[in-house]
PDB file of C-alpha atoms in Angstrom:
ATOM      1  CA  UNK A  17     -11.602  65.739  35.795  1.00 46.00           C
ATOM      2  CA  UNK A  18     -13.666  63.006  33.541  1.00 51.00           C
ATOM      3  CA  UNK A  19     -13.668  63.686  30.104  1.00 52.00           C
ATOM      4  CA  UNK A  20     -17.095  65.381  29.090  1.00 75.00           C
ATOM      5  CA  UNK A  21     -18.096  66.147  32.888  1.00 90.00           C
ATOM      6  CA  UNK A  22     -20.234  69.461  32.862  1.00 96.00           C
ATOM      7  CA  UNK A  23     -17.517  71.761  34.117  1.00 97.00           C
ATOM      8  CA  UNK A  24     -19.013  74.541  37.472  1.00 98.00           C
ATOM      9  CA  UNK A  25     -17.461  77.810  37.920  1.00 98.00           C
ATOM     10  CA  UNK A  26     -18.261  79.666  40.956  1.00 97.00           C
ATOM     11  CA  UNK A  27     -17.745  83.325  40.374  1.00 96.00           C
ATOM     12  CA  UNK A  28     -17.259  86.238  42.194  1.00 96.00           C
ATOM     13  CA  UNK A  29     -14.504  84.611  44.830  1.00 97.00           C
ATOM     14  CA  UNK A  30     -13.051  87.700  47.249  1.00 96.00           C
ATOM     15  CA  UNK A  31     -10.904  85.741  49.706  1.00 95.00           C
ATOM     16  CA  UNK A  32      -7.956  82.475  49.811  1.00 95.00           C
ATOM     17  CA  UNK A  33     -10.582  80.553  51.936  1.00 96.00           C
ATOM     18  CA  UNK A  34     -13.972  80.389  50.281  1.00 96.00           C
ATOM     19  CA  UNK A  35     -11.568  79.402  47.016  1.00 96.00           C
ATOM     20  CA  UNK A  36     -10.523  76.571  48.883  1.00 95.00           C
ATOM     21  CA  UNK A  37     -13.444  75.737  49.921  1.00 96.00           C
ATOM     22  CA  UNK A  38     -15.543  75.935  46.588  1.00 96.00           C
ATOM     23  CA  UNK A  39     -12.464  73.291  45.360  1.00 96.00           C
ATOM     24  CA  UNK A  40     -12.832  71.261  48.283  1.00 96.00           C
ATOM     25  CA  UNK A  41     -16.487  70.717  47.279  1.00 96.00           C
ATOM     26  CA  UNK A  42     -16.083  70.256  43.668  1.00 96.00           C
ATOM     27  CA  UNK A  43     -15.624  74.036  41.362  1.00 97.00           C
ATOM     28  CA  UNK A  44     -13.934  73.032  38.660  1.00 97.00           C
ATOM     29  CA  UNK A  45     -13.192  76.997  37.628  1.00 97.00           C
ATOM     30  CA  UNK A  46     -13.373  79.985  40.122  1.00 97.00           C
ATOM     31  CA  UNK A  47     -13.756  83.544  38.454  1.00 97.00           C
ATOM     32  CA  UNK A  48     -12.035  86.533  40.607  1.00 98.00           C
ATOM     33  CA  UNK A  49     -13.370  89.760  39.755  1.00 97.00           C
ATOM     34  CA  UNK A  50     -11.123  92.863  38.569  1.00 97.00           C
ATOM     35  CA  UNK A  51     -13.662  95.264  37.970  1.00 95.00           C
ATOM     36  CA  UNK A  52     -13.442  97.552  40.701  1.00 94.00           C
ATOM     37  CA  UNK A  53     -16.512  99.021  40.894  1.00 92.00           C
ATOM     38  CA  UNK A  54     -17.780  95.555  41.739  1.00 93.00           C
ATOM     39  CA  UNK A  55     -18.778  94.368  44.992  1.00 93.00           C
ATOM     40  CA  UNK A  56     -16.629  91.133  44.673  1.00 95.00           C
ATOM     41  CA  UNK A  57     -13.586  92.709  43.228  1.00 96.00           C
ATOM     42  CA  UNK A  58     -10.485  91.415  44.252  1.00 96.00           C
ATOM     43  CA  UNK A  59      -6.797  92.435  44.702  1.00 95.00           C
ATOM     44  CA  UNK A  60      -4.645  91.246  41.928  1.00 93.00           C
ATOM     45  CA  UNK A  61      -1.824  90.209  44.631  1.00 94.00           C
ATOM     46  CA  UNK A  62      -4.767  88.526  46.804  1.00 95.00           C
ATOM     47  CA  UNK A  63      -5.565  86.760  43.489  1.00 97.00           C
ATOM     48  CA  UNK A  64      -2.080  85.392  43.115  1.00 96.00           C
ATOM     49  CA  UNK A  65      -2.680  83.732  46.593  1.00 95.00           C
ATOM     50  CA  UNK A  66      -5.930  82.396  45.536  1.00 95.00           C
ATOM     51  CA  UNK A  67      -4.605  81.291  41.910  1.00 95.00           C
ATOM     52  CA  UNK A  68      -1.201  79.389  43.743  1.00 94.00           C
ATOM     53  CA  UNK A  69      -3.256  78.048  46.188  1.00 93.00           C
ATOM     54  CA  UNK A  70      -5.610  75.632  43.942  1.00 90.00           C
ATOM     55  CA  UNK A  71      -3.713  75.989  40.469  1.00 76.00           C
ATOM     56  CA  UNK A  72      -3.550  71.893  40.832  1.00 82.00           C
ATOM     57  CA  UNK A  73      -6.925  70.740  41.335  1.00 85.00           C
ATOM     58  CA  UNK A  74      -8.713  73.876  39.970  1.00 92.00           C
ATOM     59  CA  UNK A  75      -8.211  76.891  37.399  1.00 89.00           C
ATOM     60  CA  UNK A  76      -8.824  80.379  38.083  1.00 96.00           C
ATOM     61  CA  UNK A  77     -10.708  82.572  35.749  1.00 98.00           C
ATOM     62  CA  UNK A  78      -9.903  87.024  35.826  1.00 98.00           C
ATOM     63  CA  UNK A  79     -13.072  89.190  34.977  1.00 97.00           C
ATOM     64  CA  UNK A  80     -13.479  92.196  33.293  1.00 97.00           C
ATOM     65  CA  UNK A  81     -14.948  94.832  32.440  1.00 95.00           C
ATOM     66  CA  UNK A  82     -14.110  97.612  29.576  1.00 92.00           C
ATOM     67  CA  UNK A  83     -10.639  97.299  30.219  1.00 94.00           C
ATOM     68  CA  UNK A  84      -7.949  97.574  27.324  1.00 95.00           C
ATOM     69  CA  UNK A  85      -5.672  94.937  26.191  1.00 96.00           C
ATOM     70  CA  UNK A  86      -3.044  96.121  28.452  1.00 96.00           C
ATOM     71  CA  UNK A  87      -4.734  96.751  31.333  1.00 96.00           C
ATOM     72  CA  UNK A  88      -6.069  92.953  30.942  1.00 97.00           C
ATOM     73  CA  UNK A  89      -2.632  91.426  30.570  1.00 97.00           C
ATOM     74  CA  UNK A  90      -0.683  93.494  33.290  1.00 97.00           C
ATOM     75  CA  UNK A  91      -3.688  92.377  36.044  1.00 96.00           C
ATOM     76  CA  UNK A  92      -3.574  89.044  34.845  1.00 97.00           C
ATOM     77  CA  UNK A  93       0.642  88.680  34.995  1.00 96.00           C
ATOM     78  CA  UNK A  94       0.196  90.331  39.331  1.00 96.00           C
ATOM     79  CA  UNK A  95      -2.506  87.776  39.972  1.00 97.00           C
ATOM     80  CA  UNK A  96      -0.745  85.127  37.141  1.00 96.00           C
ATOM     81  CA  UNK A  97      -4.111  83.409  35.998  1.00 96.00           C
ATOM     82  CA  UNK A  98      -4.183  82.524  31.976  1.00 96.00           C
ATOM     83  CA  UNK A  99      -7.575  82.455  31.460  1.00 97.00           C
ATOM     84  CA  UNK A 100      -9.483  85.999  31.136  1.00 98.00           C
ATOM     85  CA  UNK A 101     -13.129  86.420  31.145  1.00 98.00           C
ATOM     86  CA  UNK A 102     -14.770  89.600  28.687  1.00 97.00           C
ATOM     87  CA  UNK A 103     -17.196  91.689  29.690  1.00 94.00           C
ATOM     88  CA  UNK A 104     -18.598  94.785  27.270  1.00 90.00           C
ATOM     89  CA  UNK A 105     -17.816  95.744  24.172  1.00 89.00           C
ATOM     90  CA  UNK A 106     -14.468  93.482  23.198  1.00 94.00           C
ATOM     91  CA  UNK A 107     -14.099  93.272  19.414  1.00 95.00           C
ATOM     92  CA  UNK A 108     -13.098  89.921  17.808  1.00 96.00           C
ATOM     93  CA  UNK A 109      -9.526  91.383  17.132  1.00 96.00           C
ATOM     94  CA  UNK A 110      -8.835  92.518  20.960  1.00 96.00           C
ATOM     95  CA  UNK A 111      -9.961  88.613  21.605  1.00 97.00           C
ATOM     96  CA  UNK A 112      -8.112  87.249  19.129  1.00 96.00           C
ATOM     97  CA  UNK A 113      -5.259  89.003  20.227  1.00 96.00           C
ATOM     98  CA  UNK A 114      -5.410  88.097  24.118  1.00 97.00           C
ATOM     99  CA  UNK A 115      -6.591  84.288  22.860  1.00 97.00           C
ATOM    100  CA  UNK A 116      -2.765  83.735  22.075  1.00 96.00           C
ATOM    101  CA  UNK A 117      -1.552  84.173  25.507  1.00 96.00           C
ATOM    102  CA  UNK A 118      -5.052  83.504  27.491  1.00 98.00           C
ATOM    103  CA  UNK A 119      -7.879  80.795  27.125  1.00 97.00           C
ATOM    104  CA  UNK A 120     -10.843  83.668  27.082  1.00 98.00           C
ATOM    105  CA  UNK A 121     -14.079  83.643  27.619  1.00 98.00           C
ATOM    106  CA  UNK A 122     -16.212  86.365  25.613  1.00 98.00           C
ATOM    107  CA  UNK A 123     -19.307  87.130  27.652  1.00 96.00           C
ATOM    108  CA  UNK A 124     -22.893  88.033  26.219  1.00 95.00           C
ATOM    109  CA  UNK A 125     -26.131  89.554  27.293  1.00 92.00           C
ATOM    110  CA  UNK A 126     -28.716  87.829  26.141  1.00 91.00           C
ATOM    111  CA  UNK A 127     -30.755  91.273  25.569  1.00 88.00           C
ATOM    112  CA  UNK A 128     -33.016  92.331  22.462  1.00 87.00           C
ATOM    113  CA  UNK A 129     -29.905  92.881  20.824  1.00 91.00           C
ATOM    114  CA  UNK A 130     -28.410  89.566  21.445  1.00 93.00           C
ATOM    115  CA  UNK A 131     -28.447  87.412  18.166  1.00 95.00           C
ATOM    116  CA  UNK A 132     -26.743  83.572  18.531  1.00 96.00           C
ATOM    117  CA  UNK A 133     -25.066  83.835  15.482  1.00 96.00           C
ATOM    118  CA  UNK A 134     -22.530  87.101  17.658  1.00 95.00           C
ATOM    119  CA  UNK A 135     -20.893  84.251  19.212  1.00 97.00           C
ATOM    120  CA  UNK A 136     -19.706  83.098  15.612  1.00 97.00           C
ATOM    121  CA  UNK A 137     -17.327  86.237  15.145  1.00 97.00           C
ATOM    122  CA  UNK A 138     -15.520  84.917  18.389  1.00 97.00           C
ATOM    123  CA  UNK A 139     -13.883  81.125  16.963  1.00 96.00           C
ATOM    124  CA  UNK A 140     -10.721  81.803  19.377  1.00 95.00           C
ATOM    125  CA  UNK A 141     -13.121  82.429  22.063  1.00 97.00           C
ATOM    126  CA  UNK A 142     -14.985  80.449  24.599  1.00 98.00           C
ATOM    127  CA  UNK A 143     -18.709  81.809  25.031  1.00 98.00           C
ATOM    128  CA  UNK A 144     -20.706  82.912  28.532  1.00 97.00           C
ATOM    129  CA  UNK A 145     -23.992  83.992  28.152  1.00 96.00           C
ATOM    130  CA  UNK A 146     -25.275  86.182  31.040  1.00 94.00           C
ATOM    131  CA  UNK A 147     -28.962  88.091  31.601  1.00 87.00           C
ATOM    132  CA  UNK A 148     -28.976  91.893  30.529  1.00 54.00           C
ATOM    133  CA  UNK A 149     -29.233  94.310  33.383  1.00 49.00           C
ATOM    134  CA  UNK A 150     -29.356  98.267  32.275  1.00 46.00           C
ATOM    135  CA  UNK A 151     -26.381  98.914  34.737  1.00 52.00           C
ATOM    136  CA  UNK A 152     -25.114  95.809  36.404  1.00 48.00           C
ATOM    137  CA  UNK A 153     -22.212  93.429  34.899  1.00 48.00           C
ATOM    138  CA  UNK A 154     -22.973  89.782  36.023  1.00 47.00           C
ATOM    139  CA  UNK A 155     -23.792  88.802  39.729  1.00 50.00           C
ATOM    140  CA  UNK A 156     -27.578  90.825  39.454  1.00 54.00           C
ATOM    141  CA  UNK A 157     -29.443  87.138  39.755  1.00 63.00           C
ATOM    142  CA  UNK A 158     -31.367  87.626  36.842  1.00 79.00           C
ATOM    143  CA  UNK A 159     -31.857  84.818  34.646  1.00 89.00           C
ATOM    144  CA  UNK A 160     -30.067  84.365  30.954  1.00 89.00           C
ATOM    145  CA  UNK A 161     -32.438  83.826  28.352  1.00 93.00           C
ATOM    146  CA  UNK A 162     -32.531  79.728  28.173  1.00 95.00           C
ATOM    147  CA  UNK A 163     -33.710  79.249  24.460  1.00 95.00           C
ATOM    148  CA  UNK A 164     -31.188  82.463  22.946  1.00 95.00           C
ATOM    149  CA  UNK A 165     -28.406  80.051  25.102  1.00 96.00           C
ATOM    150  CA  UNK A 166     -29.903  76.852  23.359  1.00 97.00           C
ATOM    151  CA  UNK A 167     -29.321  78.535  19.832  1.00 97.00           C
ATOM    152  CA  UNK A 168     -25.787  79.781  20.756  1.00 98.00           C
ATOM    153  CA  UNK A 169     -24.313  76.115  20.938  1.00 97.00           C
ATOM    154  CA  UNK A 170     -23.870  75.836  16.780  1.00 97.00           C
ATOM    155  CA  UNK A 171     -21.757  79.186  17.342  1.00 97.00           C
ATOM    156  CA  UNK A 172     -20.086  78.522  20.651  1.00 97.00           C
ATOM    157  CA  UNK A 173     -16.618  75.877  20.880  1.00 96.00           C
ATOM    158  CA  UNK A 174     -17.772  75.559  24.353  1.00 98.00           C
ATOM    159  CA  UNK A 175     -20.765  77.033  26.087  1.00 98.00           C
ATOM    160  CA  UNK A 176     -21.197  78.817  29.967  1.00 98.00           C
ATOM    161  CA  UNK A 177     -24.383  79.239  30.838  1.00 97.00           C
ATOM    162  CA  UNK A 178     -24.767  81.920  33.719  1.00 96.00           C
ATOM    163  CA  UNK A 179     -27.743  83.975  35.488  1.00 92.00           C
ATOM    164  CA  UNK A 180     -29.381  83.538  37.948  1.00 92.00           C
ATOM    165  CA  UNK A 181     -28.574  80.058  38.136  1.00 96.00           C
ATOM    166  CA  UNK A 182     -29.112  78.377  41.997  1.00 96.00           C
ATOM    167  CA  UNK A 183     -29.628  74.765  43.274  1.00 97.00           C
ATOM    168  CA  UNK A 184     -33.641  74.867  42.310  1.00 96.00           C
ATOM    169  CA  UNK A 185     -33.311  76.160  38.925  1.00 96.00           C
ATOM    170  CA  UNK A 186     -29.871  74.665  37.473  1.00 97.00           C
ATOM    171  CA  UNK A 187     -31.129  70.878  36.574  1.00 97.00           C
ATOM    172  CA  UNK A 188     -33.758  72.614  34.373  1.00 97.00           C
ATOM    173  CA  UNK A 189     -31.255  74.947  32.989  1.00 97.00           C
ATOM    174  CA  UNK A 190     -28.808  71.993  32.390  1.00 97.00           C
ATOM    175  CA  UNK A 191     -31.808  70.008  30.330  1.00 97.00           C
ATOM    176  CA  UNK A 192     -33.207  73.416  28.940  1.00 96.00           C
ATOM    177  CA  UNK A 193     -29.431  74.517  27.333  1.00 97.00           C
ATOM    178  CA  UNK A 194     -27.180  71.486  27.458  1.00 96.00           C
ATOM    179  CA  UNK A 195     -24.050  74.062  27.990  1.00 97.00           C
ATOM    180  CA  UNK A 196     -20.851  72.916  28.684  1.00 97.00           C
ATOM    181  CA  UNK A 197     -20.414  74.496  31.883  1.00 98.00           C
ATOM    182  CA  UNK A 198     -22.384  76.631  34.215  1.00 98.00           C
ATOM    183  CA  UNK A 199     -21.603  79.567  36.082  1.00 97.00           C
ATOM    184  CA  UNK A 200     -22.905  80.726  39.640  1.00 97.00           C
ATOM    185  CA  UNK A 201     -22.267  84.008  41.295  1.00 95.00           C
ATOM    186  CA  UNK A 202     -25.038  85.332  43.551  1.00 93.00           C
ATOM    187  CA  UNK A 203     -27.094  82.218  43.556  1.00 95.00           C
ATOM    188  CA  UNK A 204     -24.585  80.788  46.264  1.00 97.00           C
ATOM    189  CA  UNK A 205     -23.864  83.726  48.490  1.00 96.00           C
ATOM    190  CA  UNK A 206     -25.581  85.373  51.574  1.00 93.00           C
ATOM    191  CA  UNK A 207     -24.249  88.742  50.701  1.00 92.00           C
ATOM    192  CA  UNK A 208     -22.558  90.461  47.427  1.00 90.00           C
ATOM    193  CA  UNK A 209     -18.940  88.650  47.652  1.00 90.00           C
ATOM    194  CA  UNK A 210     -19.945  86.215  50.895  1.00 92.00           C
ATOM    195  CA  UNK A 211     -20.399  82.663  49.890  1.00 96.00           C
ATOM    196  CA  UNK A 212     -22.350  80.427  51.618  1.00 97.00           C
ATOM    197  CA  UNK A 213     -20.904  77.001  51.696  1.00 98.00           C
ATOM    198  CA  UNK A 214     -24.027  74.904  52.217  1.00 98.00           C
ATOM    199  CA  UNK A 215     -25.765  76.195  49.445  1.00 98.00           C
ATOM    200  CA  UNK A 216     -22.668  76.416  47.554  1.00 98.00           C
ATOM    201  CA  UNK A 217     -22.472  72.087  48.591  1.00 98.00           C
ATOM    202  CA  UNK A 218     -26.128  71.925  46.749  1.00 98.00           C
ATOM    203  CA  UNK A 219     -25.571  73.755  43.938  1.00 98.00           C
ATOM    204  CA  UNK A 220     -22.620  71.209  43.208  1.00 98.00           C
ATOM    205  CA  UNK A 221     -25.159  68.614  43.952  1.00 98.00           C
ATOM    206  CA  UNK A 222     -27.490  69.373  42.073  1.00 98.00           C
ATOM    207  CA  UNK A 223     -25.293  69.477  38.759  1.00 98.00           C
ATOM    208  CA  UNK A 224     -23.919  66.515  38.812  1.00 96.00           C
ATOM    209  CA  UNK A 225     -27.488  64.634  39.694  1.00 96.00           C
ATOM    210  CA  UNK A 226     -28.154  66.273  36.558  1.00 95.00           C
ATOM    211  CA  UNK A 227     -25.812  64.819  34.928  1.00 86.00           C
ATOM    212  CA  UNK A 228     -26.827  61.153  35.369  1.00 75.00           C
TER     213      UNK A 228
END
């Protein structure tokens, strides 16, 4: 991976083969879903498969969603990923706590609520930033609010930008936020959990001709 390179995470993997094939064409994170209520959840022990399978060339990401400290670190030692993902109300201490076994990702709504400066309390944590849906967690295909994600960075070690991101909308994203990574769920799928390949090859596209 080049120093600097915009990282891609493709979330919302549910099976060994469309993880290998989001490597093969370039993911540089892949986020498996443990919230069960969730379309795209996944086994823990199918995880392990998934995480064994591309731990070389790729690293795998566990989401969640109100679940304690302990339910977070027993999933995560079945499906043996390090790096957790936050969803809800996590307080700095929980994070700060699971930061010293995990890398972990604290996720945000960017609702009315959502002020850039809530990123700030989270220093162990790496930052997502997702659009606000009344009941949905992630994967709705709504889009994050670009300028609240521009005015995270100051807060933020390292920024995802996620939402309703797909290959027509990501270069302006990319120029809009300048995150450090971006995060695609639903924009590259042809059914909750289903990914489609092609569009999954111009997403990837897209990004890095962004890049240049």
């Amino acid at each position: 991976m080049k120093a600097n390179r915009l990282q891609i995470k493709i979330c919302g993997i549910t099976n060994l083969e469309d993880a290998k094939a989001c490597v093969e064409l370039g993911a540089d994170m892949i986020g498996l879903n443990f919230y069960p209520q969730s379309p795209r959840y996944i086994e823990p022990e199918i995880a392990r498969q998934v995480v064994e399978t591309i731990s070389r060339s790729a690293y795998a990401v566990g989401v969640f969603v109100d679940a304690s400290a302990e339910e977070i670190r027993n999933a995560a030692k079945r499906a043996g990923i390090k790096s957790v993902q936050l969803h809800a109300d996590f307080s700095p201490d929980t994070c700060r706590e699971l930061a010293g076994k995990f890398r972990v990702i604290r996720a945000f709504r960017t609702d009315a609520r959502f002020q850039p400066e809530h990123a700030g309390a989270f220093p162990d944590c790496d930052v997502l930033l997702d659009a606000h849906h009344v009941e949905l967690r992630g994967g709705t295909g709504m889009t994050c609010d670009w300028s609240a994600a521009r005015a995270t960075l100051p807060f933020a070690r390292f920024l995802i930008l996620s939402g309703g991101l797909n290959a027509q909308n990501v270069a302006h994203a990319i120029a809009t936020v300048a995150p450090h990574a971006v995060d695609v769920c639903s924009g590259v799928e042809s059914a909750p959990g289903v990914k489609d390949y092609r569009t999954i090859e111009k997403f990837i596209a897209a990004v890095r001709t962004a890049e240049c």
